Amino acid sequence: MSEQQKQPNIINYFQQYKQGIQNAFKILEEVDFELPEEDVKQKVQKQIEEQKQPIEPKFISQADIKRALENFDKLICQLQLVTPLYSDPKYLNFESNDRTKRQTQMKHQQMWDQIKLQQKERFARFQDQEILERILELDSQLKEDYEYNFQFSSGTQKKTIQIKYHDVLKLNPPNYLNDGIINFYLKFIEFELLDESLRSKTYIFNTYFVEKLCPFDKLQTIQQNDNHRINELFKQSYEHIKRWVKEDLTEKEYLLFPINLPEHWSLLIAHKQSKSFQDSVIIYLDSFGIIDQKLVTIIKMYLHKMQCDKIQSDVNYNDSPIKQIPAYQLLVPRQVNYVDCGAFLLEYAESFLSNPNYLLSDFESQEGIYKLKLFPRTLVNKKRLLIKQLLIELVELGKEKALINYKQRRSEIIESCYTNEDEYDKIDQDLFKEFLNQKNSINVNSEQQRSMLLDFYMNPQQNYYEQ
């Protein structure tokens, strides 16, 4: 076996990706890659001083290129030690102390934007052009001073989520959905779409909670089984968020944690089956088939801490039954491009709360993890359109009418799919058959096919959007 084959897939992927970055430098013809002359440096510095604001010089030096590529070498070295489960470079930082988690050490932001744009275009082959045009047409109904304030009550507190013009534009592909849209829509589900009985049993965290509880830049430096460091990280992080929630979460049955990884969204759900969190189950929904057990561990520690505070106990987490509660990653509809993870997170949450029993039933059986019919593919394809229509009508028509229209549109989409079962998972099933044909395994038995389907979903080397 060659040295390259012995390395984890993620290492090989990064080495290939580094070569791609090197090639990306060559495509920006307007950028001068040579070191600038001294008078050019002085001219740029003079412009900065005159305008009294930071200006990025419009050149990339050879030193910048070297430093940027060295960041990949550092990542590869870290991966050889840490070997995280993430299958794509956009889930990892270039520098652990980078506060934005989405920037590199490259001075010229245009280069990184160019790379991301190429990725989005490359993986947009399943975009529905008609839906895209309808989304963009709605811009004509928007004004630049657009503003909507969604108000709700959390415990005894009145809270407001404000959506502005730039937030609504994030619904236009190929943009990623931002925290504003995600937080608004999750709370809209909780307070406008759930009946009182279900709402009283449900709590949806905002997108900043897990980010504070499980800082990704620190989490990625910890090995999978290093429980001591994971525990120390939890203790530090818990101090920052312990007063965030004013409600008694031990009285809730469903806790939904939106997870904001660097440039990726996913959803973790904790279901409390009795009065104690020790009788809980965790399900992890990710449209790329990703899961980080360290993150799951920290969520369990949080449940344990809440339980201890409730009963005024100081039981060690390692001795707690909560440590043993099961966590499942179910096979749910997944995205077919690099930009719709936020839309999938929102549809996971809405479809789950529309019928919790579908996801929570039978997942311990051999076939129980297959939940591909959680929602029809068309529903998530039109998610951006539905939310954008909703936000426009909330201002123009008022909440009552906008809510009626939204429910009607969503219902019509779902009903139209009842006559076509393949609508729920057609893309994945067709591509899985293609995958079996390529492997000359079309006639394998059901147990072998189940194993291959798991590989097809979970192995980054077999995910078709990596090809």
Short mmCIF file of N, CA, C and O in Angstrom, two decimals, residues 37-112:
data_model
loop_
_atom_site.label_atom_id
_atom_site.label_comp_id
_atom_site.label_asym_id
_atom_site.label_seq_id
_atom_site.Cartn_x
_atom_site.Cartn_y
_atom_site.Cartn_z
N GLU A 37 7.00 47.15 -6.37
CA GLU A 37 8.14 48.03 -6.21
C GLU A 37 7.94 48.92 -4.99
O GLU A 37 6.83 49.11 -4.50
N GLU A 38 9.03 49.46 -4.50
CA GLU A 38 8.98 50.25 -3.27
C GLU A 38 8.07 51.47 -3.42
O GLU A 38 7.34 51.83 -2.49
N ASP A 39 8.10 52.12 -4.62
CA ASP A 39 7.25 53.29 -4.80
C ASP A 39 5.77 52.93 -4.80
O ASP A 39 4.91 53.70 -4.38
N VAL A 40 5.42 51.70 -5.27
CA VAL A 40 4.03 51.25 -5.22
C VAL A 40 3.60 51.06 -3.78
O VAL A 40 2.51 51.45 -3.38
N LYS A 41 4.48 50.47 -2.97
CA LYS A 41 4.17 50.29 -1.55
C LYS A 41 3.92 51.64 -0.88
O LYS A 41 2.97 51.82 -0.12
N GLN A 42 4.79 52.60 -1.17
CA GLN A 42 4.64 53.92 -0.56
C GLN A 42 3.34 54.59 -1.00
O GLN A 42 2.66 55.25 -0.21
N LYS A 43 2.97 54.42 -2.28
CA LYS A 43 1.75 55.01 -2.80
C LYS A 43 0.52 54.44 -2.10
O LYS A 43 -0.40 55.17 -1.72
N VAL A 44 0.51 53.12 -1.91
CA VAL A 44 -0.61 52.47 -1.21
C VAL A 44 -0.69 52.96 0.21
O VAL A 44 -1.77 53.28 0.73
N GLN A 45 0.46 53.06 0.88
CA GLN A 45 0.46 53.52 2.27
C GLN A 45 -0.03 54.96 2.37
O GLN A 45 -0.77 55.32 3.30
N LYS A 46 0.33 55.79 1.38
CA LYS A 46 -0.13 57.18 1.38
C LYS A 46 -1.64 57.25 1.22
O LYS A 46 -2.32 58.04 1.88
N GLN A 47 -2.21 56.39 0.34
CA GLN A 47 -3.66 56.36 0.16
C GLN A 47 -4.37 55.97 1.45
O GLN A 47 -5.41 56.53 1.80
N ILE A 48 -3.81 55.01 2.16
CA ILE A 48 -4.41 54.59 3.42
C ILE A 48 -4.40 55.73 4.42
O ILE A 48 -5.40 56.00 5.10
N GLU A 49 -3.29 56.44 4.53
CA GLU A 49 -3.19 57.54 5.48
C GLU A 49 -4.12 58.69 5.12
O GLU A 49 -4.75 59.30 5.99
N GLU A 50 -4.23 58.99 3.82
CA GLU A 50 -5.09 60.10 3.39
C GLU A 50 -6.55 59.81 3.67
O GLU A 50 -7.31 60.69 4.09
N GLN A 51 -6.99 58.59 3.44
CA GLN A 51 -8.40 58.25 3.64
C GLN A 51 -8.69 57.85 5.08
O GLN A 51 -9.85 57.69 5.46
N LYS A 52 -7.62 57.68 5.87
CA LYS A 52 -7.76 57.38 7.30
C LYS A 52 -8.65 56.16 7.53
O LYS A 52 -9.48 56.12 8.43
N GLN A 53 -8.51 55.17 6.70
CA GLN A 53 -9.24 53.92 6.90
C GLN A 53 -8.45 52.79 6.24
O GLN A 53 -7.68 53.02 5.33
N PRO A 54 -8.59 51.59 6.78
CA PRO A 54 -7.81 50.48 6.22
C PRO A 54 -8.23 50.15 4.79
O PRO A 54 -9.40 50.06 4.49
N ILE A 55 -7.25 50.04 3.92
CA ILE A 55 -7.50 49.66 2.53
C ILE A 55 -6.62 48.46 2.21
O ILE A 55 -5.42 48.47 2.49
N GLU A 56 -7.21 47.42 1.67
CA GLU A 56 -6.43 46.26 1.28
C GLU A 56 -5.64 46.60 0.00
O GLU A 56 -6.23 47.01 -0.99
N PRO A 57 -4.32 46.46 0.03
CA PRO A 57 -3.54 46.70 -1.18
C PRO A 57 -3.99 45.77 -2.30
O PRO A 57 -4.32 44.62 -2.05
N LYS A 58 -4.01 46.26 -3.53
CA LYS A 58 -4.52 45.48 -4.65
C LYS A 58 -3.40 44.68 -5.30
O LYS A 58 -3.16 44.76 -6.49
N PHE A 59 -2.68 43.95 -4.47
CA PHE A 59 -1.68 43.03 -4.98
C PHE A 59 -1.51 41.92 -3.96
O PHE A 59 -1.85 42.07 -2.79
N ILE A 60 -1.02 40.80 -4.42
CA ILE A 60 -0.68 39.70 -3.52
C ILE A 60 0.80 39.41 -3.69
O ILE A 60 1.26 39.11 -4.79
N SER A 61 1.52 39.50 -2.62
CA SER A 61 2.96 39.27 -2.71
C SER A 61 3.25 37.78 -2.69
O SER A 61 2.42 36.97 -2.29
N GLN A 62 4.46 37.43 -3.10
CA GLN A 62 4.87 36.04 -3.03
C GLN A 62 4.87 35.54 -1.58
O GLN A 62 4.57 34.38 -1.30
N ALA A 63 5.16 36.45 -0.67
CA ALA A 63 5.13 36.08 0.75
C ALA A 63 3.72 35.72 1.20
O ALA A 63 3.51 34.80 1.99
N ASP A 64 2.73 36.48 0.68
CA ASP A 64 1.33 36.18 1.02
C ASP A 64 0.95 34.80 0.51
O ASP A 64 0.28 34.02 1.20
N ILE A 65 1.34 34.51 -0.73
CA ILE A 65 1.02 33.20 -1.32
C ILE A 65 1.66 32.09 -0.49
O ILE A 65 1.02 31.09 -0.16
N LYS A 66 2.91 32.27 -0.13
CA LYS A 66 3.60 31.26 0.66
C LYS A 66 2.92 31.05 2.00
O LYS A 66 2.71 29.92 2.44
N ARG A 67 2.52 32.17 2.64
CA ARG A 67 1.88 32.06 3.96
C ARG A 67 0.52 31.36 3.84
O ARG A 67 0.15 30.53 4.67
N ALA A 68 -0.23 31.68 2.79
CA ALA A 68 -1.53 31.05 2.60
C ALA A 68 -1.39 29.54 2.41
O ALA A 68 -2.14 28.76 2.99
N LEU A 69 -0.42 29.13 1.60
CA LEU A 69 -0.24 27.70 1.36
C LEU A 69 0.32 26.99 2.58
O LEU A 69 0.02 25.83 2.83
N GLU A 70 1.11 27.71 3.38
CA GLU A 70 1.61 27.10 4.61
C GLU A 70 0.47 26.80 5.58
O GLU A 70 0.56 25.87 6.39
N ASN A 71 -0.62 27.60 5.48
CA ASN A 71 -1.78 27.32 6.33
C ASN A 71 -2.34 25.92 6.04
O ASN A 71 -2.80 25.22 6.95
N PHE A 72 -2.33 25.53 4.76
CA PHE A 72 -2.80 24.19 4.42
C PHE A 72 -1.87 23.13 5.02
O PHE A 72 -2.33 22.10 5.50
N ASP A 73 -0.55 23.39 4.98
CA ASP A 73 0.38 22.44 5.58
C ASP A 73 0.12 22.28 7.07
O ASP A 73 0.18 21.18 7.61
N LYS A 74 -0.19 23.41 7.75
CA LYS A 74 -0.49 23.34 9.18
C LYS A 74 -1.75 22.52 9.42
O LYS A 74 -1.83 21.72 10.35
N LEU A 75 -2.74 22.73 8.55
CA LEU A 75 -3.99 21.98 8.70
C LEU A 75 -3.76 20.49 8.52
O LEU A 75 -4.27 19.67 9.27
N ILE A 76 -2.98 20.14 7.52
CA ILE A 76 -2.72 18.73 7.26
C ILE A 76 -1.99 18.10 8.44
O ILE A 76 -2.30 16.98 8.85
N CYS A 77 -1.06 18.84 9.03
CA CYS A 77 -0.37 18.34 10.22
C CYS A 77 -1.35 18.14 11.37
O CYS A 77 -1.29 17.13 12.09
N GLN A 78 -2.25 19.11 11.58
CA GLN A 78 -3.24 18.97 12.64
C GLN A 78 -4.15 17.78 12.38
O GLN A 78 -4.49 17.03 13.29
N LEU A 79 -4.55 17.60 11.12
CA LEU A 79 -5.45 16.51 10.79
C LEU A 79 -4.81 15.15 11.04
O LEU A 79 -5.46 14.20 11.45
N GLN A 80 -3.49 15.07 10.82
CA GLN A 80 -2.80 13.82 11.07
C GLN A 80 -2.83 13.46 12.55
O GLN A 80 -2.77 12.29 12.92
N LEU A 81 -2.93 14.50 13.40
CA LEU A 81 -3.00 14.27 14.85
C LEU A 81 -4.43 14.11 15.33
O LEU A 81 -4.73 13.25 16.17
N VAL A 82 -5.31 14.94 14.80
CA VAL A 82 -6.67 15.01 15.32
C VAL A 82 -7.62 14.10 14.56
O VAL A 82 -8.49 13.44 15.13
N THR A 83 -7.45 14.05 13.22
CA THR A 83 -8.32 13.26 12.34
C THR A 83 -9.80 13.48 12.65
O THR A 83 -10.49 12.58 13.09
N PRO A 84 -10.34 14.71 12.46
CA PRO A 84 -11.76 14.93 12.71
C PRO A 84 -12.61 14.23 11.66
O PRO A 84 -12.09 13.79 10.63
N LEU A 85 -13.91 14.14 11.91
CA LEU A 85 -14.80 13.42 11.00
C LEU A 85 -15.28 14.27 9.85
O LEU A 85 -15.95 13.78 8.97
N TYR A 86 -14.97 15.55 9.84
CA TYR A 86 -15.48 16.41 8.78
C TYR A 86 -14.83 16.06 7.46
O TYR A 86 -13.64 15.77 7.39
N SER A 87 -15.62 16.08 6.40
CA SER A 87 -15.16 15.54 5.14
C SER A 87 -14.81 16.60 4.12
O SER A 87 -14.51 16.27 2.99
N ASP A 88 -14.82 17.85 4.48
CA ASP A 88 -14.61 18.90 3.49
C ASP A 88 -13.86 20.06 4.12
O ASP A 88 -14.08 20.38 5.29
N PRO A 89 -12.95 20.70 3.38
CA PRO A 89 -12.14 21.76 3.98
C PRO A 89 -12.93 22.93 4.52
O PRO A 89 -12.47 23.64 5.40
N LYS A 90 -14.15 23.17 4.03
CA LYS A 90 -14.88 24.33 4.53
C LYS A 90 -15.38 24.14 5.95
O LYS A 90 -15.90 25.06 6.55
N TYR A 91 -15.22 22.93 6.53
CA TYR A 91 -15.62 22.73 7.91
C TYR A 91 -14.47 23.02 8.87
O TYR A 91 -14.58 22.83 10.06
N LEU A 92 -13.31 23.39 8.34
CA LEU A 92 -12.15 23.62 9.19
C LEU A 92 -11.64 25.04 9.01
O LEU A 92 -11.68 25.60 7.92
N ASN A 93 -11.09 25.60 10.07
CA ASN A 93 -10.51 26.93 9.99
C ASN A 93 -9.10 26.85 9.42
O ASN A 93 -8.41 25.86 9.58
N PHE A 94 -8.68 27.95 8.84
CA PHE A 94 -7.30 28.05 8.42
C PHE A 94 -6.41 28.43 9.60
O PHE A 94 -5.26 28.10 9.64
N GLU A 95 -6.97 29.15 10.55
CA GLU A 95 -6.26 29.51 11.77
C GLU A 95 -7.21 29.36 12.94
O GLU A 95 -8.33 29.86 12.90
N SER A 96 -6.77 28.70 14.00
CA SER A 96 -7.67 28.44 15.13
C SER A 96 -8.04 29.72 15.86
O SER A 96 -9.06 29.78 16.53
N ASN A 97 -7.22 30.75 15.77
CA ASN A 97 -7.54 32.00 16.47
C ASN A 97 -8.26 33.00 15.57
O ASN A 97 -8.39 34.17 15.91
N ASP A 98 -8.72 32.56 14.41
CA ASP A 98 -9.44 33.44 13.50
C ASP A 98 -10.87 33.60 14.00
O ASP A 98 -11.66 32.67 13.96
N ARG A 99 -11.23 34.79 14.48
CA ARG A 99 -12.52 34.98 15.14
C ARG A 99 -13.70 34.78 14.20
O ARG A 99 -14.76 34.35 14.59
N THR A 100 -13.55 35.16 12.97
CA THR A 100 -14.67 35.04 12.04
C THR A 100 -14.90 33.61 11.60
O THR A 100 -15.97 33.28 11.14
N LYS A 101 -13.91 32.77 11.73
CA LYS A 101 -13.98 31.35 11.35
C LYS A 101 -14.22 31.15 9.87
O LYS A 101 -14.42 30.05 9.42
N ARG A 102 -14.25 32.22 9.09
CA ARG A 102 -14.51 32.06 7.66
C ARG A 102 -13.47 32.79 6.81
O ARG A 102 -13.68 33.01 5.64
N GLN A 103 -12.39 33.22 7.45
CA GLN A 103 -11.41 33.99 6.71
C GLN A 103 -10.08 33.27 6.74
O GLN A 103 -9.80 32.49 7.62
N THR A 104 -9.26 33.52 5.78
CA THR A 104 -7.92 32.97 5.76
C THR A 104 -6.94 34.08 6.02
O THR A 104 -7.31 35.23 6.25
N GLN A 105 -5.67 33.73 6.00
CA GLN A 105 -4.63 34.74 6.16
C GLN A 105 -4.31 35.42 4.84
O GLN A 105 -3.42 36.26 4.78
N MET A 106 -5.04 35.11 3.80
CA MET A 106 -4.81 35.75 2.51
C MET A 106 -5.29 37.19 2.55
O MET A 106 -6.43 37.45 2.90
N LYS A 107 -4.44 38.12 2.16
CA LYS A 107 -4.80 39.53 2.25
C LYS A 107 -5.87 39.91 1.24
O LYS A 107 -6.72 40.74 1.49
N HIS A 108 -5.83 39.30 0.07
CA HIS A 108 -6.72 39.73 -1.00
C HIS A 108 -8.00 38.91 -0.94
O HIS A 108 -8.04 37.79 -1.43
N GLN A 109 -9.07 39.46 -0.36
CA GLN A 109 -10.32 38.73 -0.17
C GLN A 109 -10.93 38.31 -1.50
O GLN A 109 -11.65 37.32 -1.58
N GLN A 110 -10.64 39.04 -2.55
CA GLN A 110 -11.21 38.71 -3.85
C GLN A 110 -10.83 37.30 -4.28
O GLN A 110 -11.64 36.59 -4.87
N MET A 111 -9.62 36.87 -3.93
CA MET A 111 -9.18 35.55 -4.32
C MET A 111 -10.04 34.47 -3.66
O MET A 111 -10.50 33.53 -4.32
N TRP A 112 -10.29 34.60 -2.35
CA TRP A 112 -11.09 33.61 -1.62
C TRP A 112 -12.54 33.64 -2.10
O TRP A 112 -13.17 32.60 -2.24
#
